[in-house]
CSV table of C-alpha atoms in Angstrom, one decimal:
chain,number,residue,atom,x,y,z
F,1,MET,CA,84.2,118.4,50.1
F,2,LYS,CA,83.6,117.9,53.8
F,3,ILE,CA,80.1,118.2,55.1
F,4,ILE,CA,79.5,118.7,58.9
F,5,LYS,CA,75.9,118.3,60.1
F,6,ASN,CA,76.4,118.7,63.8
F,7,LEU,CA,78.6,121.2,65.7
F,8,ASN,CA,79.6,118.3,68.0
F,9,GLU,CA,81.4,116.7,65.0
F,10,ILE,CA,83.8,119.6,65.0
F,11,LYS,CA,87.0,118.6,66.8
F,12,GLY,CA,89.8,120.8,68.1
F,13,ASP,CA,92.1,120.0,65.1
F,14,ILE,CA,89.8,121.8,62.6
F,15,LYS,CA,91.7,124.2,60.4
F,16,PRO,CA,91.0,128.0,60.5
F,17,CYS,CA,88.4,129.0,57.9
F,18,SER,CA,87.1,131.8,55.7
F,19,ILE,CA,83.3,131.5,56.0
F,20,THR,CA,80.0,132.9,54.6
F,21,ILE,CA,76.6,132.2,56.2
F,22,GLY,CA,73.1,131.9,54.9
F,23,ASN,CA,70.3,129.8,53.4
F,24,PHE,CA,71.8,130.0,49.9
F,25,ASP,CA,68.5,128.8,48.5
F,26,GLY,CA,68.4,128.9,44.7
F,27,ILE,CA,72.0,130.3,44.4
F,28,HIS,CA,71.9,133.6,42.6
F,29,GLU,CA,74.5,136.2,41.6
F,30,GLY,CA,74.4,137.8,45.1
F,31,HIS,CA,75.2,134.4,46.7
F,32,ARG,CA,77.8,133.8,44.1
F,33,GLU,CA,79.6,137.0,45.0
F,34,LEU,CA,79.6,135.9,48.7
F,35,ILE,CA,81.0,132.5,47.9
F,36,ILE,CA,83.6,133.7,45.4
F,37,ASN,CA,84.9,136.3,48.0
F,38,THR,CA,85.1,133.6,50.6
F,39,VAL,CA,87.1,131.3,48.3
F,40,ASN,CA,89.4,134.1,47.2
F,41,LEU,CA,90.2,135.0,50.8
F,42,SER,CA,90.9,131.4,51.6
F,43,LYS,CA,93.4,131.1,48.8
F,44,LYS,CA,95.1,134.3,49.8
F,45,HIS,CA,95.4,133.5,53.5
F,46,ASN,CA,95.6,129.7,53.4
F,47,LEU,CA,92.2,129.0,55.0
F,48,ILE,CA,89.5,126.5,54.5
F,49,PRO,CA,86.7,128.0,52.3
F,50,THR,CA,83.5,127.3,54.2
F,51,VAL,CA,79.8,127.8,53.9
F,52,MET,CA,77.4,127.6,56.9
F,53,SER,CA,73.8,126.8,55.9
F,54,PHE,CA,70.7,125.2,57.4
F,55,ASP,CA,68.4,122.2,56.9
F,56,PRO,CA,65.6,122.9,57.5
F,57,PHE,CA,65.7,126.6,56.7
F,58,PRO,CA,64.5,129.0,59.3
F,59,GLU,CA,61.4,129.8,57.1
F,60,GLU,CA,60.6,126.1,57.1
F,61,TYR,CA,61.0,125.7,60.8
F,62,PHE,CA,58.7,128.7,61.4
F,63,ASP,CA,56.3,127.3,58.8
F,64,ASP,CA,56.3,130.4,56.5
F,65,PRO,CA,53.3,129.8,54.2
F,66,ASN,CA,54.9,131.9,51.4
F,67,PHE,CA,58.2,130.0,51.4
F,68,PHE,CA,59.2,127.3,48.9
F,69,ARG,CA,62.7,126.1,48.0
F,70,LEU,CA,64.3,127.2,44.8
F,71,MET,CA,66.9,124.5,44.8
F,72,ASN,CA,67.1,121.1,46.4
F,73,HIS,CA,69.7,120.1,48.9
F,74,ASN,CA,71.9,118.0,46.6
F,75,ASP,CA,72.0,120.6,43.8
F,76,LYS,CA,73.0,123.3,46.4
F,77,ILE,CA,75.9,121.1,47.7
F,78,ASP,CA,77.0,120.5,44.0
F,79,ALA,CA,76.9,124.3,43.4
F,80,PHE,CA,79.1,124.9,46.5
F,81,ASN,CA,81.6,122.4,45.2
F,82,GLU,CA,81.7,123.9,41.7
F,83,LEU,CA,82.4,127.3,43.2
F,84,GLY,CA,85.3,126.1,45.2
F,85,ILE,CA,83.9,125.5,48.7
F,86,LYS,CA,85.7,122.8,50.6
F,87,GLN,CA,83.7,122.6,53.8
F,88,VAL,CA,80.0,122.9,54.4
F,89,ILE,CA,78.5,123.4,57.9
F,90,LEU,CA,74.9,122.2,57.4
F,91,LEU,CA,73.1,122.7,60.7
F,92,PRO,CA,69.6,121.8,61.6
F,93,PHE,CA,67.6,124.9,62.5
F,94,THR,CA,66.0,124.1,65.8
F,95,LYS,CA,64.3,126.0,68.6
F,96,GLU,CA,67.5,125.7,70.6
F,97,PHE,CA,69.6,127.1,67.8
F,98,SER,CA,67.2,129.9,67.2
F,99,GLN,CA,67.6,131.1,70.8
F,100,ILE,CA,71.4,131.5,70.7
F,101,GLU,CA,72.3,135.1,71.4
F,102,ALA,CA,74.3,136.8,68.7
F,103,GLU,CA,77.3,137.4,70.9
F,104,ILE,CA,77.4,133.7,71.9
F,105,PHE,CA,77.1,132.6,68.3
F,106,ILE,CA,80.2,134.7,67.5
F,107,SER,CA,82.3,133.6,70.5
F,108,ASP,CA,81.3,129.9,70.8
F,109,ILE,CA,80.7,128.9,67.2
F,110,LEU,CA,82.5,131.3,64.9
F,111,ILE,CA,85.6,131.7,67.0
F,112,LYS,CA,86.0,128.7,69.3
F,113,LYS,CA,84.4,125.9,67.1
F,114,LEU,CA,85.2,127.1,63.6
F,115,LYS,CA,88.4,129.2,64.2
F,116,THR,CA,87.0,131.8,61.8
F,117,LYS,CA,89.6,134.2,60.5
F,118,LYS,CA,87.6,135.8,57.6
F,119,ILE,CA,83.9,136.2,57.3
F,120,THR,CA,81.9,137.4,54.3
F,121,VAL,CA,78.2,138.5,54.6
F,122,GLY,CA,75.7,140.6,52.8
F,123,GLU,CA,74.7,144.1,54.1
F,124,GLU,CA,71.3,142.8,55.3
F,125,PHE,CA,72.7,139.7,57.1
F,126,LYS,CA,71.0,139.1,60.5
F,127,PHE,CA,71.7,136.3,63.0
F,128,GLY,CA,71.2,135.3,66.6
F,129,TYR,CA,68.2,135.4,68.9
F,130,ARG,CA,65.5,137.7,67.5
F,131,ARG,CA,67.9,138.5,64.7
F,132,LYS,CA,69.8,141.1,66.8
F,133,GLY,CA,73.2,140.3,65.2
F,134,ASN,CA,74.3,142.1,62.1
F,135,TRP,CA,77.4,142.9,60.1
F,136,GLN,CA,78.2,145.9,62.4
F,137,LEU,CA,78.4,143.6,65.4
F,138,LEU,CA,80.6,141.2,63.5
F,139,ASN,CA,82.8,144.1,62.4
F,140,GLN,CA,83.5,145.0,66.1
F,141,ASN,CA,85.2,141.6,66.7
F,142,LYS,CA,89.0,141.6,66.5
F,143,ASN,CA,89.4,137.8,66.2
F,144,PHE,CA,88.5,137.8,62.5
F,145,SER,CA,88.1,140.4,59.7
F,146,LEU,CA,84.8,141.1,57.9
F,147,SER,CA,84.0,141.6,54.2
F,148,LYS,CA,80.6,143.1,53.6
F,149,ILE,CA,79.1,142.6,50.1
F,150,ASP,CA,76.5,145.1,49.0
F,151,ILE,CA,73.2,143.8,47.7
F,152,LEU,CA,72.9,143.6,43.9
F,153,SER,CA,69.8,145.2,42.3
F,154,ILE,CA,68.1,145.0,39.0
F,155,ALA,CA,65.4,147.5,37.9
F,156,ASP,CA,65.3,148.8,41.5
F,157,ASN,CA,64.6,145.3,42.9
F,158,LYS,CA,67.1,143.7,45.3
F,159,ILE,CA,68.4,140.5,43.9
F,160,GLY,CA,67.4,137.9,46.5
F,161,SER,CA,65.6,134.6,46.9
F,162,SER,CA,62.4,136.3,47.9
F,163,TYR,CA,62.4,138.4,44.7
F,164,ILE,CA,63.1,135.3,42.6
F,165,ARG,CA,60.2,133.5,44.3
F,166,LYS,CA,57.9,136.4,43.5
F,167,LEU,CA,59.0,136.3,39.8
F,168,LEU,CA,58.2,132.5,39.7
F,169,ILE,CA,54.8,132.9,41.3
F,170,ASN,CA,54.0,135.6,38.7
F,171,GLY,CA,55.0,133.3,35.9
F,172,LYS,CA,58.2,135.2,35.0
F,173,VAL,CA,60.3,132.1,34.7
F,174,ASN,CA,62.8,133.6,32.2
F,175,GLN,CA,63.6,136.5,34.5
F,176,ALA,CA,64.0,134.2,37.5
F,177,ASN,CA,66.3,131.8,35.7
F,178,GLN,CA,68.5,134.7,34.5
F,179,LEU,CA,69.2,135.5,38.2
F,180,LEU,CA,69.9,131.9,39.2
F,181,ILE,CA,73.1,130.1,38.4
F,182,LYS,CA,70.9,127.1,37.5
F,183,PRO,CA,67.3,127.1,36.3
F,184,PHE,CA,64.5,126.7,38.8
F,185,THR,CA,63.9,123.0,39.4
F,186,ILE,CA,61.4,120.7,41.1
F,187,SER,CA,62.4,117.1,41.7
F,188,GLY,CA,60.4,114.0,42.6
F,189,VAL,CA,59.6,110.4,42.0
F,190,VAL,CA,57.2,109.2,39.3
F,191,VAL,CA,54.0,107.7,40.8
F,192,HIS,CA,50.8,106.3,39.4
F,193,GLY,CA,48.2,108.9,38.4
F,194,GLU,CA,44.7,108.9,37.0
F,195,LYS,CA,45.9,108.2,33.5
F,196,ARG,CA,43.6,110.9,32.0
F,197,GLY,CA,46.5,112.3,30.0
F,198,ARG,CA,46.9,109.0,28.1
F,199,LYS,CA,43.2,109.1,27.1
F,200,LEU,CA,43.8,112.6,25.7
F,201,GLY,CA,46.8,111.6,23.7
F,202,TYR,CA,49.3,113.2,26.1
F,203,PRO,CA,50.5,110.5,28.5
F,204,THR,CA,52.0,112.2,31.6
F,205,ALA,CA,54.4,111.2,34.3
F,206,ASN,CA,53.0,112.1,37.7
F,207,ILE,CA,55.6,113.5,40.0
F,208,GLU,CA,55.4,113.1,43.7
F,209,ILE,CA,56.2,116.5,45.3
F,210,CYS,CA,56.7,116.8,49.0
F,211,LYS,CA,54.8,120.1,49.4
F,212,SER,CA,52.7,122.4,47.3
F,213,HIS,CA,54.3,125.3,45.4
F,214,PRO,CA,52.4,128.5,44.9
F,215,ILE,CA,53.1,128.1,41.1
F,216,ASN,CA,50.3,127.4,38.6
F,217,GLY,CA,50.3,126.8,34.9
F,218,ILE,CA,51.6,125.0,31.9
F,219,PHE,CA,55.4,125.2,31.3
F,220,LEU,CA,57.9,124.3,28.7
F,221,VAL,CA,60.5,122.2,30.7
F,222,GLU,CA,63.6,120.1,30.4
F,223,VAL,CA,63.4,116.7,32.1
F,224,LEU,CA,66.3,114.8,33.5
F,225,ILE,CA,65.6,111.1,34.3
F,226,ASP,CA,67.7,109.5,36.9
F,227,ASN,CA,70.3,112.2,36.5
F,228,LYS,CA,71.3,111.1,33.0
F,229,ASP,CA,68.6,111.1,30.3
F,230,LYS,CA,67.6,114.6,29.1
F,231,HIS,CA,64.3,115.3,27.3
F,232,HIS,CA,62.0,118.3,26.7
F,233,GLY,CA,58.4,118.3,27.6
F,234,LEU,CA,55.3,120.1,28.9
F,235,ALA,CA,54.7,120.3,32.6
F,236,SER,CA,51.4,121.1,34.3
F,237,ILE,CA,51.4,122.2,37.9
F,238,GLY,CA,48.3,123.1,39.9
F,239,ASN,CA,45.0,121.5,40.9
F,240,LYS,CA,43.7,120.4,37.4
F,241,PRO,CA,40.5,122.7,37.5
F,242,THR,CA,38.9,120.9,34.6
F,243,PHE,CA,38.6,117.8,36.7
F,244,SER,CA,37.8,119.6,39.9
F,245,GLY,CA,41.1,118.8,41.6
F,246,LYS,CA,41.8,119.9,45.1
F,247,SER,CA,45.4,119.1,45.6
F,248,ASP,CA,48.3,120.4,43.6
F,249,VAL,CA,49.8,117.9,41.1
F,250,LEU,CA,52.9,118.1,38.9
F,251,GLU,CA,52.5,116.2,35.6
F,252,VAL,CA,54.9,116.1,32.7
F,253,PHE,CA,54.4,115.1,29.1
F,254,ILE,CA,57.8,114.1,27.7
F,255,PHE,CA,58.3,114.7,24.0
F,256,ASN,CA,59.0,111.6,21.8
F,257,PHE,CA,59.2,109.3,24.8
F,258,ASP,CA,57.3,106.1,25.5
F,259,SER,CA,59.3,104.2,28.2
F,260,ASP,CA,58.2,103.0,31.6
F,261,ILE,CA,59.6,105.4,34.2
F,262,TYR,CA,57.5,104.5,37.2
F,263,LYS,CA,59.4,105.0,40.4
F,264,LYS,CA,62.2,106.8,38.5
F,265,ASP,CA,63.7,110.1,39.9
F,266,LEU,CA,62.8,113.1,37.7
F,267,LYS,CA,64.3,116.6,37.8
F,268,ILE,CA,62.1,119.2,36.1
F,269,TYR,CA,63.9,122.3,34.9
F,270,PHE,CA,61.3,125.1,34.2
F,271,ILE,CA,62.1,127.0,31.0
F,272,LYS,CA,59.1,129.2,30.1
F,273,LYS,CA,55.5,129.6,31.2
F,274,LEU,CA,53.0,129.1,28.4
F,275,ARG,CA,49.7,129.8,30.2
F,276,GLU,CA,47.7,129.5,33.4
F,277,GLN,CA,45.8,126.4,34.2
F,278,ILE,CA,42.2,126.8,32.8
F,279,LYS,CA,38.9,125.1,33.6
F,280,PHE,CA,37.6,123.8,30.2
F,281,LYS,CA,33.9,122.9,29.5
F,282,ASN,CA,34.9,119.4,28.5
F,283,GLU,CA,37.8,117.1,27.5
F,284,LYS,CA,37.4,118.0,23.8
F,285,ASP,CA,38.2,121.6,24.5
F,286,LEU,CA,41.0,120.7,26.8
F,287,LYS,CA,42.6,118.5,24.1
F,288,ILE,CA,42.4,121.3,21.5
F,289,GLN,CA,44.3,123.6,23.9
F,290,MET,CA,46.8,120.8,24.7
F,291,ASN,CA,47.5,120.6,20.9
F,292,GLU,CA,48.1,124.3,20.8
F,293,ASP,CA,50.4,124.1,23.9
F,294,TYR,CA,52.5,121.4,22.2
F,295,LYS,CA,52.8,123.5,19.0
F,296,LYS,CA,53.8,126.5,20.9
F,297,ALA,CA,56.4,124.6,22.9
F,298,ILE,CA,58.0,123.1,19.8
F,299,LYS,CA,58.1,126.6,18.2
F,300,ILE,CA,59.9,128.0,21.3
F,301,LEU,CA,62.4,125.1,21.3
F,302,ASN,CA,63.1,125.6,17.6
F,303,GLU,CA,63.8,129.3,18.3
F,304,ILE,CA,66.1,128.5,21.2
F,305,ASN,CA,68.0,126.0,18.9
F,306,GLY,CA,68.1,128.5,16.0
F,307,LEU,CA,66.0,126.4,13.7
């Protein structure tokens, strides 16, 4: 799969494409429909199936305090590849890019640069300076044909990344994962911690995360170490109120595991929320609760595995 990170990399010999555009963060069923339609049109008309996305996202550039990524960059690229995309235009969202008028985006980028022949977008797709562009404007252009995909809904809620973030913040991990093509994940490198977990009988791997997530609690998780070794465990994310923590920390107790994984890359797949983080009176009460969390996690795993 070809990845283009700068429009200046695109030469005149680029092949005509069928394209879809968006963040595609935490690829869900709505995203999947956009991508599958893009790929199918490419096969039918001998075009290059293409996704245009952004890094950073517009929400990150504008520092939206409620935004957090549902999927890391590498996982998203892998998902594109698995769904049949052959070309990814991964553009940095900058002040200059944000000020491109919608009509200029169509004429200079979609038509001249990318030789777009087919474009697939959702009904709420907006683009260009002050988000003045929409599917109706695209549909007026005769240089390419437009496919508009209606937004999917569940229980009167539009299936989208914002709705999935809301589910995760509210602890509804199961419901969120049912809408994503892959479970919600946080990745990071194992760093030295305070080693309090070891004293309590639950040694934890402390994961360095690049930014805080508005997610709090104790979760049953699957842990992937260096993209190869899979284990289950318990993850705690939040500010550790029992110890008067101030910064969010992600810690993972890996079941039946006692190897040194300092500086290893860990990928944490969230399966089910067990409870909120709680401030306990003392370490003894905390350990009693941790024992209960472990028993509950094992019971859930046995149910999942039909045991």
